[in-house]
PDB file of C-alpha atoms in Angstrom:
ATOM      1  CA  UNK A  93       3.678  17.315  -8.019  1.00 75.00           C
ATOM      2  CA  UNK A  94       3.526  13.414  -8.304  1.00 85.00           C
ATOM      3  CA  UNK A  95       0.346  11.797  -9.434  1.00 92.00           C
ATOM      4  CA  UNK A  96      -0.932   8.244 -10.010  1.00 96.00           C
ATOM      5  CA  UNK A  97      -4.126   7.961 -11.690  1.00 97.00           C
ATOM      6  CA  UNK A  98      -6.344   4.868 -12.128  1.00 98.00           C
ATOM      7  CA  UNK A  99     -10.098   4.334 -12.664  1.00 98.00           C
ATOM      8  CA  UNK A 100     -12.101   4.508  -9.564  1.00 97.00           C
ATOM      9  CA  UNK A 101     -14.452   1.581 -10.292  1.00 98.00           C
ATOM     10  CA  UNK A 102     -14.881  -1.122 -13.107  1.00 98.00           C
ATOM     11  CA  UNK A 103     -17.254  -4.072 -13.400  1.00 98.00           C
ATOM     12  CA  UNK A 104     -16.626  -7.290 -15.114  1.00 98.00           C
ATOM     13  CA  UNK A 105     -18.279 -10.749 -15.685  1.00 97.00           C
ATOM     14  CA  UNK A 106     -16.993 -13.940 -14.027  1.00 97.00           C
ATOM     15  CA  UNK A 107     -14.817 -15.817 -16.607  1.00 97.00           C
ATOM     16  CA  UNK A 108     -13.921 -12.653 -18.547  1.00 98.00           C
ATOM     17  CA  UNK A 109     -10.787 -10.613 -18.950  1.00 98.00           C
ATOM     18  CA  UNK A 110     -10.379  -6.972 -17.510  1.00 98.00           C
ATOM     19  CA  UNK A 111      -7.757  -4.478 -17.827  1.00 98.00           C
ATOM     20  CA  UNK A 112      -6.969  -1.844 -15.300  1.00 98.00           C
ATOM     21  CA  UNK A 113      -5.026   1.073 -16.332  1.00 98.00           C
ATOM     22  CA  UNK A 114      -2.577   3.105 -14.463  1.00 98.00           C
ATOM     23  CA  UNK A 115      -0.826   6.310 -15.377  1.00 98.00           C
ATOM     24  CA  UNK A 116       1.764   8.096 -13.540  1.00 97.00           C
ATOM     25  CA  UNK A 117       3.782  11.268 -13.289  1.00 95.00           C
ATOM     26  CA  UNK A 118       6.459  11.052 -10.628  1.00 93.00           C
ATOM     27  CA  UNK A 119       9.757  12.399  -9.713  1.00 89.00           C
ATOM     28  CA  UNK A 120      11.995   9.574 -10.908  1.00 93.00           C
ATOM     29  CA  UNK A 121      10.980   5.979 -11.475  1.00 95.00           C
ATOM     30  CA  UNK A 122      12.415   2.939  -9.632  1.00 96.00           C
ATOM     31  CA  UNK A 123       9.631   0.511 -10.429  1.00 96.00           C
ATOM     32  CA  UNK A 124       5.931   0.182 -10.336  1.00 97.00           C
ATOM     33  CA  UNK A 125       3.907  -2.256  -8.113  1.00 97.00           C
ATOM     34  CA  UNK A 126       0.494  -3.658  -8.321  1.00 98.00           C
ATOM     35  CA  UNK A 127      -1.408  -4.696  -4.888  1.00 98.00           C
ATOM     36  CA  UNK A 128      -4.660  -6.380  -4.493  1.00 98.00           C
ATOM     37  CA  UNK A 129      -6.786  -5.363  -1.231  1.00 98.00           C
ATOM     38  CA  UNK A 130      -9.892  -7.253  -0.321  1.00 97.00           C
ATOM     39  CA  UNK A 131     -12.430  -5.122   1.599  1.00 95.00           C
ATOM     40  CA  UNK A 132     -11.288  -4.683   5.309  1.00 94.00           C
ATOM     41  CA  UNK A 133      -8.056  -6.239   4.693  1.00 96.00           C
ATOM     42  CA  UNK A 134      -4.495  -5.505   3.975  1.00 97.00           C
ATOM     43  CA  UNK A 135      -2.940  -4.825   0.553  1.00 97.00           C
ATOM     44  CA  UNK A 136      -1.126  -7.831  -0.673  1.00 97.00           C
ATOM     45  CA  UNK A 137       1.652  -7.966  -3.340  1.00 97.00           C
ATOM     46  CA  UNK A 138       0.675  -9.030  -7.027  1.00 97.00           C
ATOM     47  CA  UNK A 139       3.397  -7.780  -9.324  1.00 96.00           C
ATOM     48  CA  UNK A 140       6.396  -5.654  -9.889  1.00 96.00           C
ATOM     49  CA  UNK A 141       7.695  -4.097 -13.204  1.00 97.00           C
ATOM     50  CA  UNK A 142      10.904  -1.970 -13.662  1.00 96.00           C
ATOM     51  CA  UNK A 143      11.525  -2.471 -17.312  1.00 96.00           C
ATOM     52  CA  UNK A 144       9.274  -2.088 -20.191  1.00 97.00           C
ATOM     53  CA  UNK A 145       7.099  -5.096 -21.196  1.00 97.00           C
ATOM     54  CA  UNK A 146       4.776  -7.702 -19.949  1.00 97.00           C
ATOM     55  CA  UNK A 147       5.169  -9.784 -16.793  1.00 94.00           C
ATOM     56  CA  UNK A 148       2.970 -12.768 -16.556  1.00 94.00           C
ATOM     57  CA  UNK A 149       2.007 -14.715 -13.267  1.00 91.00           C
ATOM     58  CA  UNK A 150      -0.635 -17.084 -13.791  1.00 94.00           C
ATOM     59  CA  UNK A 151      -4.077 -15.397 -14.469  1.00 97.00           C
ATOM     60  CA  UNK A 152      -2.558 -11.997 -13.715  1.00 97.00           C
ATOM     61  CA  UNK A 153      -0.058  -9.993 -16.037  1.00 97.00           C
ATOM     62  CA  UNK A 154       1.414  -6.559 -15.725  1.00 98.00           C
ATOM     63  CA  UNK A 155       2.408  -4.311 -18.473  1.00 98.00           C
ATOM     64  CA  UNK A 156       4.917  -1.280 -18.275  1.00 98.00           C
ATOM     65  CA  UNK A 157       5.819   1.518 -20.717  1.00 98.00           C
ATOM     66  CA  UNK A 158       8.024   3.885 -19.115  1.00 97.00           C
ATOM     67  CA  UNK A 159       8.087   6.330 -21.877  1.00 96.00           C
ATOM     68  CA  UNK A 160       4.391   6.726 -21.580  1.00 96.00           C
ATOM     69  CA  UNK A 161       4.172   6.712 -17.830  1.00 97.00           C
ATOM     70  CA  UNK A 162       1.569   3.921 -18.330  1.00 97.00           C
ATOM     71  CA  UNK A 163       1.051   0.396 -16.735  1.00 98.00           C
ATOM     72  CA  UNK A 164      -1.971  -2.067 -16.940  1.00 98.00           C
ATOM     73  CA  UNK A 165      -2.845  -5.024 -14.887  1.00 98.00           C
ATOM     74  CA  UNK A 166      -4.654  -7.707 -16.755  1.00 98.00           C
ATOM     75  CA  UNK A 167      -6.799 -10.290 -14.946  1.00 98.00           C
ATOM     76  CA  UNK A 168      -7.923 -13.154 -17.013  1.00 98.00           C
ATOM     77  CA  UNK A 169     -10.752 -15.916 -16.333  1.00 98.00           C
ATOM     78  CA  UNK A 170     -12.068 -13.744 -13.756  1.00 98.00           C
ATOM     79  CA  UNK A 171     -13.422 -15.370 -10.544  1.00 98.00           C
ATOM     80  CA  UNK A 172     -15.729 -14.014  -7.856  1.00 97.00           C
ATOM     81  CA  UNK A 173     -12.844 -13.936  -5.339  1.00 97.00           C
ATOM     82  CA  UNK A 174     -11.088 -11.376  -7.734  1.00 98.00           C
ATOM     83  CA  UNK A 175     -13.488  -8.777  -6.553  1.00 98.00           C
ATOM     84  CA  UNK A 176     -11.266  -6.348  -4.697  1.00 98.00           C
ATOM     85  CA  UNK A 177      -9.421  -3.100  -4.993  1.00 98.00           C
ATOM     86  CA  UNK A 178      -6.343  -3.022  -7.119  1.00 98.00           C
ATOM     87  CA  UNK A 179      -3.692  -0.441  -6.062  1.00 98.00           C
ATOM     88  CA  UNK A 180      -1.026   1.028  -8.395  1.00 98.00           C
ATOM     89  CA  UNK A 181       2.165   2.251  -6.603  1.00 97.00           C
ATOM     90  CA  UNK A 182       5.358   3.797  -8.169  1.00 97.00           C
ATOM     91  CA  UNK A 183       8.794   3.962  -6.318  1.00 96.00           C
ATOM     92  CA  UNK A 184      10.094   7.309  -6.933  1.00 93.00           C
ATOM     93  CA  UNK A 185      13.593   8.784  -6.970  1.00 93.00           C
ATOM     94  CA  UNK A 186      13.765   8.778  -3.094  1.00 90.00           C
ATOM     95  CA  UNK A 187      12.596   5.107  -3.171  1.00 91.00           C
ATOM     96  CA  UNK A 188       9.253   5.967  -1.572  1.00 92.00           C
ATOM     97  CA  UNK A 189       6.187   4.386  -2.850  1.00 94.00           C
ATOM     98  CA  UNK A 190       3.573   6.829  -4.354  1.00 95.00           C
ATOM     99  CA  UNK A 191       0.179   5.222  -4.255  1.00 96.00           C
ATOM    100  CA  UNK A 192      -2.839   5.549  -6.728  1.00 96.00           C
ATOM    101  CA  UNK A 193      -6.247   5.543  -4.871  1.00 96.00           C
ATOM    102  CA  UNK A 194      -6.961   2.175  -6.185  1.00 97.00           C
ATOM    103  CA  UNK A 195      -9.583   0.703  -8.545  1.00 98.00           C
ATOM    104  CA  UNK A 196     -12.464  -1.093  -7.001  1.00 98.00           C
ATOM    105  CA  UNK A 197     -13.333  -4.219  -9.337  1.00 98.00           C
ATOM    106  CA  UNK A 198     -16.731  -5.708  -8.878  1.00 98.00           C
ATOM    107  CA  UNK A 199     -17.378  -9.210 -10.551  1.00 98.00           C
ATOM    108  CA  UNK A 200     -20.808 -10.230 -11.702  1.00 96.00           C
ATOM    109  CA  UNK A 201     -21.874 -13.687 -12.156  1.00 94.00           C
TER     110      UNK A 201
ATOM    111  CA  UNK B 180       5.683 -17.245  10.180  1.00 56.00           C
ATOM    112  CA  UNK B 181       3.268 -14.448  11.434  1.00 69.00           C
ATOM    113  CA  UNK B 182       4.641 -11.775   9.197  1.00 93.00           C
ATOM    114  CA  UNK B 183       3.496  -8.447  10.579  1.00 97.00           C
ATOM    115  CA  UNK B 184       1.183  -7.920  13.501  1.00 97.00           C
ATOM    116  CA  UNK B 185      -0.673  -4.879  14.416  1.00 98.00           C
ATOM    117  CA  UNK B 186      -2.360  -4.020  17.701  1.00 97.00           C
ATOM    118  CA  UNK B 187      -4.989  -3.162  18.434  1.00 98.00           C
ATOM    119  CA  UNK B 188      -7.426  -4.033  15.534  1.00 97.00           C
ATOM    120  CA  UNK B 189      -9.626  -1.123  16.205  1.00 98.00           C
ATOM    121  CA  UNK B 190     -10.001   1.606  18.702  1.00 97.00           C
ATOM    122  CA  UNK B 191     -12.324   4.421  19.498  1.00 98.00           C
ATOM    123  CA  UNK B 192     -10.456   7.447  20.910  1.00 97.00           C
ATOM    124  CA  UNK B 193     -11.491  10.677  22.559  1.00 98.00           C
ATOM    125  CA  UNK B 194     -10.004  13.683  20.970  1.00 98.00           C
ATOM    126  CA  UNK B 195      -7.018  15.033  22.793  1.00 98.00           C
ATOM    127  CA  UNK B 196      -6.048  11.688  24.267  1.00 98.00           C
ATOM    128  CA  UNK B 197      -2.815   9.887  23.225  1.00 97.00           C
ATOM    129  CA  UNK B 198      -2.429   6.546  21.686  1.00 97.00           C
ATOM    130  CA  UNK B 199       0.338   4.230  20.631  1.00 98.00           C
ATOM    131  CA  UNK B 200      -0.426   1.842  17.663  1.00 98.00           C
ATOM    132  CA  UNK B 201       1.844  -1.264  17.869  1.00 98.00           C
ATOM    133  CA  UNK B 202       3.547  -3.012  15.081  1.00 98.00           C
ATOM    134  CA  UNK B 203       5.892  -5.953  14.964  1.00 98.00           C
ATOM    135  CA  UNK B 204       7.458  -7.996  12.180  1.00 97.00           C
ATOM    136  CA  UNK B 205       9.324 -11.333  12.478  1.00 96.00           C
ATOM    137  CA  UNK B 206      10.822 -11.262   8.960  1.00 95.00           C
ATOM    138  CA  UNK B 207      13.922  -9.361  10.113  1.00 95.00           C
ATOM    139  CA  UNK B 208      13.378  -6.672   7.517  1.00 96.00           C
ATOM    140  CA  UNK B 209      15.469  -3.653   7.839  1.00 96.00           C
ATOM    141  CA  UNK B 210      12.737  -1.035   6.573  1.00 97.00           C
ATOM    142  CA  UNK B 211       9.583  -0.444   8.179  1.00 98.00           C
ATOM    143  CA  UNK B 212       6.711   2.076   7.382  1.00 98.00           C
ATOM    144  CA  UNK B 213       3.508   3.513   8.636  1.00 98.00           C
ATOM    145  CA  UNK B 214       0.605   4.439   6.254  1.00 98.00           C
ATOM    146  CA  UNK B 215      -2.791   5.878   6.594  1.00 98.00           C
ATOM    147  CA  UNK B 216      -5.646   4.917   4.225  1.00 98.00           C
ATOM    148  CA  UNK B 217      -8.520   7.268   3.764  1.00 96.00           C
ATOM    149  CA  UNK B 218     -11.515   6.560   1.509  1.00 91.00           C
ATOM    150  CA  UNK B 219     -10.924   8.046  -2.090  1.00 88.00           C
ATOM    151  CA  UNK B 220      -7.085   8.520  -1.444  1.00 91.00           C
ATOM    152  CA  UNK B 221      -4.103   6.427  -1.897  1.00 88.00           C
ATOM    153  CA  UNK B 222      -2.112   5.196   0.968  1.00 96.00           C
ATOM    154  CA  UNK B 223      -0.217   8.093   2.390  1.00 97.00           C
ATOM    155  CA  UNK B 224       3.129   7.464   4.163  1.00 97.00           C
ATOM    156  CA  UNK B 225       3.425   9.014   7.668  1.00 98.00           C
ATOM    157  CA  UNK B 226       6.802   7.848   8.853  1.00 98.00           C
ATOM    158  CA  UNK B 227       9.418   5.188   7.916  1.00 97.00           C
ATOM    159  CA  UNK B 228      12.555   3.738   9.132  1.00 97.00           C
ATOM    160  CA  UNK B 229      15.296   2.313   6.938  1.00 96.00           C
ATOM    161  CA  UNK B 230      17.027   0.581   9.649  1.00 96.00           C
ATOM    162  CA  UNK B 231      16.820  -0.020  13.410  1.00 96.00           C
ATOM    163  CA  UNK B 232      17.842   3.352  15.121  1.00 96.00           C
ATOM    164  CA  UNK B 233      16.852   5.752  12.302  1.00 97.00           C
ATOM    165  CA  UNK B 234      13.539   7.145  11.427  1.00 98.00           C
ATOM    166  CA  UNK B 235      12.360   9.718   8.540  1.00 97.00           C
ATOM    167  CA  UNK B 236       9.211  11.753   7.978  1.00 97.00           C
ATOM    168  CA  UNK B 237       6.720  10.802   4.996  1.00 95.00           C
ATOM    169  CA  UNK B 238       4.271  12.777   3.310  1.00 94.00           C
ATOM    170  CA  UNK B 239       1.819  13.507   6.319  1.00 97.00           C
ATOM    171  CA  UNK B 240       3.940  13.257   9.623  1.00 98.00           C
ATOM    172  CA  UNK B 241       2.286  15.915  11.591  1.00 97.00           C
ATOM    173  CA  UNK B 242       0.558  14.765  14.697  1.00 97.00           C
ATOM    174  CA  UNK B 243       2.522  11.446  14.687  1.00 98.00           C
ATOM    175  CA  UNK B 244       5.908  10.257  16.250  1.00 98.00           C
ATOM    176  CA  UNK B 245       7.718   7.007  15.739  1.00 98.00           C
ATOM    177  CA  UNK B 246      10.538   5.220  17.307  1.00 97.00           C
ATOM    178  CA  UNK B 247      12.581   2.185  16.031  1.00 97.00           C
ATOM    179  CA  UNK B 248      14.501   0.888  19.044  1.00 97.00           C
ATOM    180  CA  UNK B 249      15.127  -2.578  17.398  1.00 97.00           C
ATOM    181  CA  UNK B 250      14.521  -4.348  14.168  1.00 97.00           C
ATOM    182  CA  UNK B 251      11.343  -5.942  14.971  1.00 97.00           C
ATOM    183  CA  UNK B 252       9.089  -3.144  16.554  1.00 98.00           C
ATOM    184  CA  UNK B 253       8.116   0.073  14.889  1.00 98.00           C
ATOM    185  CA  UNK B 254       5.285   1.881  17.259  1.00 98.00           C
ATOM    186  CA  UNK B 255       3.306   4.942  15.973  1.00 98.00           C
ATOM    187  CA  UNK B 256       2.281   7.353  18.802  1.00 98.00           C
ATOM    188  CA  UNK B 257      -0.483  10.012  18.295  1.00 98.00           C
ATOM    189  CA  UNK B 258       0.312  12.551  21.135  1.00 95.00           C
ATOM    190  CA  UNK B 259      -3.018  14.373  21.139  1.00 97.00           C
ATOM    191  CA  UNK B 260      -5.645  12.719  18.723  1.00 97.00           C
ATOM    192  CA  UNK B 261      -7.748  14.918  16.489  1.00 98.00           C
ATOM    193  CA  UNK B 262     -10.844  13.820  14.525  1.00 97.00           C
ATOM    194  CA  UNK B 263      -8.786  14.211  11.136  1.00 97.00           C
ATOM    195  CA  UNK B 264      -6.735  11.391  12.369  1.00 98.00           C
ATOM    196  CA  UNK B 265      -9.665   8.978  12.026  1.00 98.00           C
ATOM    197  CA  UNK B 266      -8.332   6.490   9.496  1.00 98.00           C
ATOM    198  CA  UNK B 267      -7.154   2.807   8.809  1.00 98.00           C
ATOM    199  CA  UNK B 268      -3.439   2.624   9.694  1.00 98.00           C
ATOM    200  CA  UNK B 269      -1.219   0.093   7.996  1.00 98.00           C
ATOM    201  CA  UNK B 270       2.277  -0.948   9.085  1.00 98.00           C
ATOM    202  CA  UNK B 271       4.454  -2.467   6.445  1.00 98.00           C
ATOM    203  CA  UNK B 272       7.987  -3.800   6.080  1.00 97.00           C
ATOM    204  CA  UNK B 273      10.380  -4.669   3.457  1.00 96.00           C
ATOM    205  CA  UNK B 274      14.081  -5.699   2.896  1.00 94.00           C
ATOM    206  CA  UNK B 275      15.585  -2.477   1.539  1.00 89.00           C
ATOM    207  CA  UNK B 276      13.554  -1.092  -1.350  1.00 89.00           C
ATOM    208  CA  UNK B 277      12.140  -4.635  -2.193  1.00 89.00           C
ATOM    209  CA  UNK B 278       8.462  -5.521  -1.932  1.00 94.00           C
ATOM    210  CA  UNK B 279       6.490  -3.971   0.995  1.00 96.00           C
ATOM    211  CA  UNK B 280       4.516  -6.452   3.065  1.00 97.00           C
ATOM    212  CA  UNK B 281       1.741  -5.166   5.237  1.00 98.00           C
ATOM    213  CA  UNK B 282       0.115  -5.769   8.545  1.00 98.00           C
ATOM    214  CA  UNK B 283      -3.781  -6.252   8.982  1.00 97.00           C
ATOM    215  CA  UNK B 284      -4.251  -2.680  10.011  1.00 98.00           C
ATOM    216  CA  UNK B 285      -5.660  -0.660  12.859  1.00 98.00           C
ATOM    217  CA  UNK B 286      -9.078   1.006  12.278  1.00 98.00           C
ATOM    218  CA  UNK B 287      -8.800   4.438  14.421  1.00 98.00           C
ATOM    219  CA  UNK B 288     -11.831   6.460  15.140  1.00 98.00           C
ATOM    220  CA  UNK B 289     -11.266   9.729  16.992  1.00 98.00           C
ATOM    221  CA  UNK B 290     -14.228  11.508  18.368  1.00 96.00           C
TER     222      UNK B 290
END
């Protein structure tokens, strides 16, 4: 079966750095997405990786290793507004997104 | 632009009743999707449409139907609601297989 694993919850301190990991086993791979979802709101797109390596976008970076079935989202200079759930999703061979359950990130002052 | 709108924002529905959740996008995206999101689970695809006039079944299609009469609208119908359909429903759209953009969601409670 297809599976996306990410930690359920993480806690970090304002101003610090946090890394949220995602491992996947899917039928085929056509890219990996990270979304941010604040409580009670819709998911919003953060990043997309289809080739191995690091993609940097401001305070957020996303890394992919296809051979290891592994990705991480790196958030730097954490702000209180970064408190949210972070969803990892893989596009499979049918070009459908398979979603992880999300990682709830709690930022403490 | 508004992007994607969904209606209603929330609804309480008696079991056995029917209901249509509305979704409209103004981005002229060809693909649209319906997901449900339940606590502790990832988003699960209910139905999708790659282009106007076509629809397909996702991971959890039972109890739901959709239509895609035009590019902008993609309604989701529950013919006879059951309590297990209590969930938050998100509509999304994309240009082909590119990034999916989500509507604000509909919170549905079936009693």
